[in-house]
Amino acid sequence: MRTRRLTVSLTAILVLGLVAFDLATAEPPNPFRAPPILAFGSGQASGGAHCAALPN
């Protein structure tokens, strides 16, 4: 029982540390620079995903 409690405690500390690091170093997203969620027929190509790397 002691090992399980230690493992859960260390995991929780690690996760909270990662969240705190991310909040401290990341800037908030700019909604005006975000790509449209649905852009059917707009002519805009997708970017940033594996489907954007298709050969032309």
PDB file of C-alpha atoms in Angstrom:
ATOM      1  CA  MET A   1       0.000   0.000   0.000  1.00  0.00           C
ATOM      2  CA  ARG A   2       2.886   2.356   0.715  1.00  0.00           C
ATOM      3  CA  THR A   3       4.349   1.949  -2.790  1.00  0.00           C
ATOM      4  CA  ARG A   4       1.033   2.728  -4.447  1.00  0.00           C
ATOM      5  CA  ARG A   5       0.582   5.910  -2.404  1.00  0.00           C
ATOM      6  CA  LEU A   6       4.135   7.018  -3.253  1.00  0.00           C
ATOM      7  CA  THR A   7       3.608   6.363  -6.953  1.00  0.00           C
ATOM      8  CA  VAL A   8       0.314   8.270  -7.029  1.00  0.00           C
ATOM      9  CA  SER A   9       1.848  11.179  -5.125  1.00  0.00           C
ATOM     10  CA  LEU A  10       4.865  11.418  -7.443  1.00  0.00           C
ATOM     11  CA  THR A  11       2.647  11.204 -10.524  1.00  0.00           C
ATOM     12  CA  ALA A  12       0.347  13.949  -9.229  1.00  0.00           C
ATOM     13  CA  ILE A  13       3.327  16.178  -8.450  1.00  0.00           C
ATOM     14  CA  LEU A  14       4.757  15.578 -11.931  1.00  0.00           C
ATOM     15  CA  VAL A  15       1.459  16.367 -13.666  1.00  0.00           C
ATOM     16  CA  LEU A  16       0.886  19.502 -11.582  1.00  0.00           C
ATOM     17  CA  GLY A  17       4.457  20.582 -12.282  1.00  0.00           C
ATOM     18  CA  LEU A  18       3.994  20.158 -16.031  1.00  0.00           C
ATOM     19  CA  VAL A  19       0.722  22.112 -15.974  1.00  0.00           C
ATOM     20  CA  ALA A  20       2.345  24.900 -13.941  1.00  0.00           C
ATOM     21  CA  PHE A  21       5.320  25.022 -16.332  1.00  0.00           C
ATOM     22  CA  ASP A  22       3.021  25.180 -19.354  1.00  0.00           C
ATOM     23  CA  LEU A  23       0.914  27.959 -17.842  1.00  0.00           C
ATOM     24  CA  ALA A  24       4.008  29.936 -16.895  1.00  0.00           C
ATOM     25  CA  THR A  25       5.755  29.721 -20.276  1.00  0.00           C
ATOM     26  CA  ALA A  26       2.953  29.651 -22.866  1.00  0.00           C
ATOM     27  CA  GLU A  27       1.241  32.703 -24.236  1.00  0.00           C
ATOM     28  CA  PRO A  28      -2.536  32.645 -24.635  1.00  0.00           C
ATOM     29  CA  PRO A  29      -3.822  31.781 -28.096  1.00  0.00           C
ATOM     30  CA  ASN A  30      -4.828  34.628 -30.366  1.00  0.00           C
ATOM     31  CA  PRO A  31      -8.333  33.846 -31.694  1.00  0.00           C
ATOM     32  CA  PHE A  32      -7.868  36.305 -34.567  1.00  0.00           C
ATOM     33  CA  ARG A  33      -4.888  34.351 -35.957  1.00  0.00           C
ATOM     34  CA  ALA A  34      -6.473  30.914 -35.559  1.00  0.00           C
ATOM     35  CA  PRO A  35      -7.442  29.078 -38.722  1.00  0.00           C
ATOM     36  CA  PRO A  36     -11.155  28.560 -39.319  1.00  0.00           C
ATOM     37  CA  ILE A  37     -12.595  25.381 -37.849  1.00  0.00           C
ATOM     38  CA  LEU A  38     -14.652  24.661 -40.948  1.00  0.00           C
ATOM     39  CA  ALA A  39     -13.422  26.167 -44.202  1.00  0.00           C
ATOM     40  CA  PHE A  40     -15.408  24.294 -46.810  1.00  0.00           C
ATOM     41  CA  GLY A  41     -14.805  25.785 -50.236  1.00  0.00           C
ATOM     42  CA  SER A  42     -12.751  28.711 -48.960  1.00  0.00           C
ATOM     43  CA  GLY A  43      -9.627  27.696 -50.875  1.00  0.00           C
ATOM     44  CA  GLN A  44      -7.508  27.621 -47.729  1.00  0.00           C
ATOM     45  CA  ALA A  45      -5.226  24.629 -47.424  1.00  0.00           C
ATOM     46  CA  SER A  46      -4.940  22.789 -44.154  1.00  0.00           C
ATOM     47  CA  GLY A  47      -1.696  23.159 -42.267  1.00  0.00           C
ATOM     48  CA  GLY A  48       0.024  21.612 -39.299  1.00  0.00           C
ATOM     49  CA  ALA A  49      -1.303  18.090 -39.617  1.00  0.00           C
ATOM     50  CA  HIS A  50      -0.169  14.954 -41.399  1.00  0.00           C
ATOM     51  CA  CYS A  51      -2.787  15.546 -44.111  1.00  0.00           C
ATOM     52  CA  ALA A  52      -1.073  18.847 -44.968  1.00  0.00           C
ATOM     53  CA  ALA A  53       2.101  17.046 -46.037  1.00  0.00           C
ATOM     54  CA  LEU A  54       0.587  15.456 -49.143  1.00  0.00           C
ATOM     55  CA  PRO A  55       2.628  15.839 -52.337  1.00  0.00           C
ATOM     56  CA  ASN A  56       1.421  18.435 -54.832  1.00  0.00           C
TER      57      ASN A  56
END
